[in-house]
């Protein structure tokens, strides 16, 4: 399966714990995007990364959230000291370099539940 | 500030008939538009897109129309099939500044389509 792979599919955390969400882009894709979807809402952009660089983090909350896309390995979205409001579906997407009119391809998401 | 709006949260249509989904946007910098389809517990799947230099793009049963002056686009599905039952999201991007903010997608809230057999 050459699609965008996200894991885990479901993650349960207690308030105050850390959540780590992983995303492996499609083969050949070097651009990664993270989106969050609250129940009954559309997807909201969080952060756009290329290898070892954060390009646009305008949608990321200023505190507790961080993202990285290292030279080797998957992209990681990290949420520290989780709160109930962090419960959502987190989707990762990837696209090919410099293809303006190519769509972003999405993974199946990680559903984060905070107890 | 919701820059992309899908004002119909749900739509019910008979199998074989046409489904028309609407989307409005406010940001005149948007120049590329996409429609995604989403089943429960899955990620959005790309359906069709249109650049602002066009007013229509067709792919099989799916046609997207763009009215730039009205800042409105629509997706037509004909004929509708039961497998089309899903949530449909309209998304927009500004491609001018592709290195930075031009890559992010701004999504509408979605329209849930139910195709009845």
mmCIF file of C-alpha atoms in Angstrom, chain A residues 9 31 33 35 37 40-43 45 48 55-56 58 91 100-104 106-108 111, chain B residues 32 34 36 38 41-44 46 51 89 93 95 98-101 103-105 107-109 112:
data_model
loop_
_atom_site.group_PDB
_atom_site.id
_atom_site.type_symbol
_atom_site.label_atom_id
_atom_site.label_comp_id
_atom_site.label_asym_id
_atom_site.label_seq_id
_atom_site.Cartn_x
_atom_site.Cartn_y
_atom_site.Cartn_z
ATOM 1 C CA UNK A 9 -5.584 4.728 14.171
ATOM 2 C CA UNK A 31 5.511 17.662 1.599
ATOM 3 C CA UNK A 33 0.411 18.565 6.105
ATOM 4 C CA UNK A 35 -5.188 18.841 9.705
ATOM 5 C CA UNK A 37 -11.282 17.683 12.394
ATOM 6 C CA UNK A 40 -19.421 17.634 12.634
ATOM 7 C CA UNK A 41 -16.910 20.167 11.296
ATOM 8 C CA UNK A 42 -14.578 20.449 8.338
ATOM 9 C CA UNK A 43 -10.841 19.872 8.451
ATOM 10 C CA UNK A 45 -5.131 23.229 8.666
ATOM 11 C CA UNK A 48 2.898 22.230 6.663
ATOM 12 C CA UNK A 55 7.119 25.847 6.306
ATOM 13 C CA UNK A 56 3.811 27.097 7.705
ATOM 14 C CA UNK A 58 -0.091 29.244 11.211
ATOM 15 C CA UNK A 91 -5.385 13.773 9.440
ATOM 16 C CA UNK A 100 0.973 23.114 -7.719
ATOM 17 C CA UNK A 101 -2.137 21.546 -9.151
ATOM 18 C CA UNK A 102 -1.687 18.105 -7.660
ATOM 19 C CA UNK A 103 -4.078 17.258 -4.849
ATOM 20 C CA UNK A 104 -3.036 16.424 -1.341
ATOM 21 C CA UNK A 106 -4.859 11.958 2.935
ATOM 22 C CA UNK A 107 -4.300 9.151 5.393
ATOM 23 C CA UNK A 108 -7.165 7.585 7.329
ATOM 24 C CA UNK A 111 -8.763 9.456 16.373
ATOM 25 C CA UNK B 32 -7.619 26.486 -7.022
ATOM 26 C CA UNK B 34 -10.971 20.797 -4.888
ATOM 27 C CA UNK B 36 -13.079 15.546 -1.518
ATOM 28 C CA UNK B 38 -15.147 11.113 2.894
ATOM 29 C CA UNK B 41 -13.528 6.330 9.720
ATOM 30 C CA UNK B 42 -11.551 7.023 6.540
ATOM 31 C CA UNK B 43 -9.555 9.956 5.249
ATOM 32 C CA UNK B 44 -10.837 12.321 2.550
ATOM 33 C CA UNK B 46 -9.755 13.473 -3.816
ATOM 34 C CA UNK B 51 -8.344 26.079 -11.488
ATOM 35 C CA UNK B 89 -15.929 18.610 1.360
ATOM 36 C CA UNK B 93 -6.098 27.151 -1.854
ATOM 37 C CA UNK B 95 -1.302 28.862 -5.237
ATOM 38 C CA UNK B 98 3.345 28.083 -3.224
ATOM 39 C CA UNK B 99 6.380 27.969 -0.948
ATOM 40 C CA UNK B 100 4.511 28.980 2.141
ATOM 41 C CA UNK B 101 0.833 29.521 2.738
ATOM 42 C CA UNK B 103 -0.041 24.899 -0.040
ATOM 43 C CA UNK B 104 -2.585 24.726 2.738
ATOM 44 C CA UNK B 105 -6.165 23.774 2.040
ATOM 45 C CA UNK B 107 -12.096 23.353 3.912
ATOM 46 C CA UNK B 108 -15.816 23.914 4.086
ATOM 47 C CA UNK B 109 -17.872 22.196 6.767
ATOM 48 C CA UNK B 112 -23.637 14.732 3.915
#
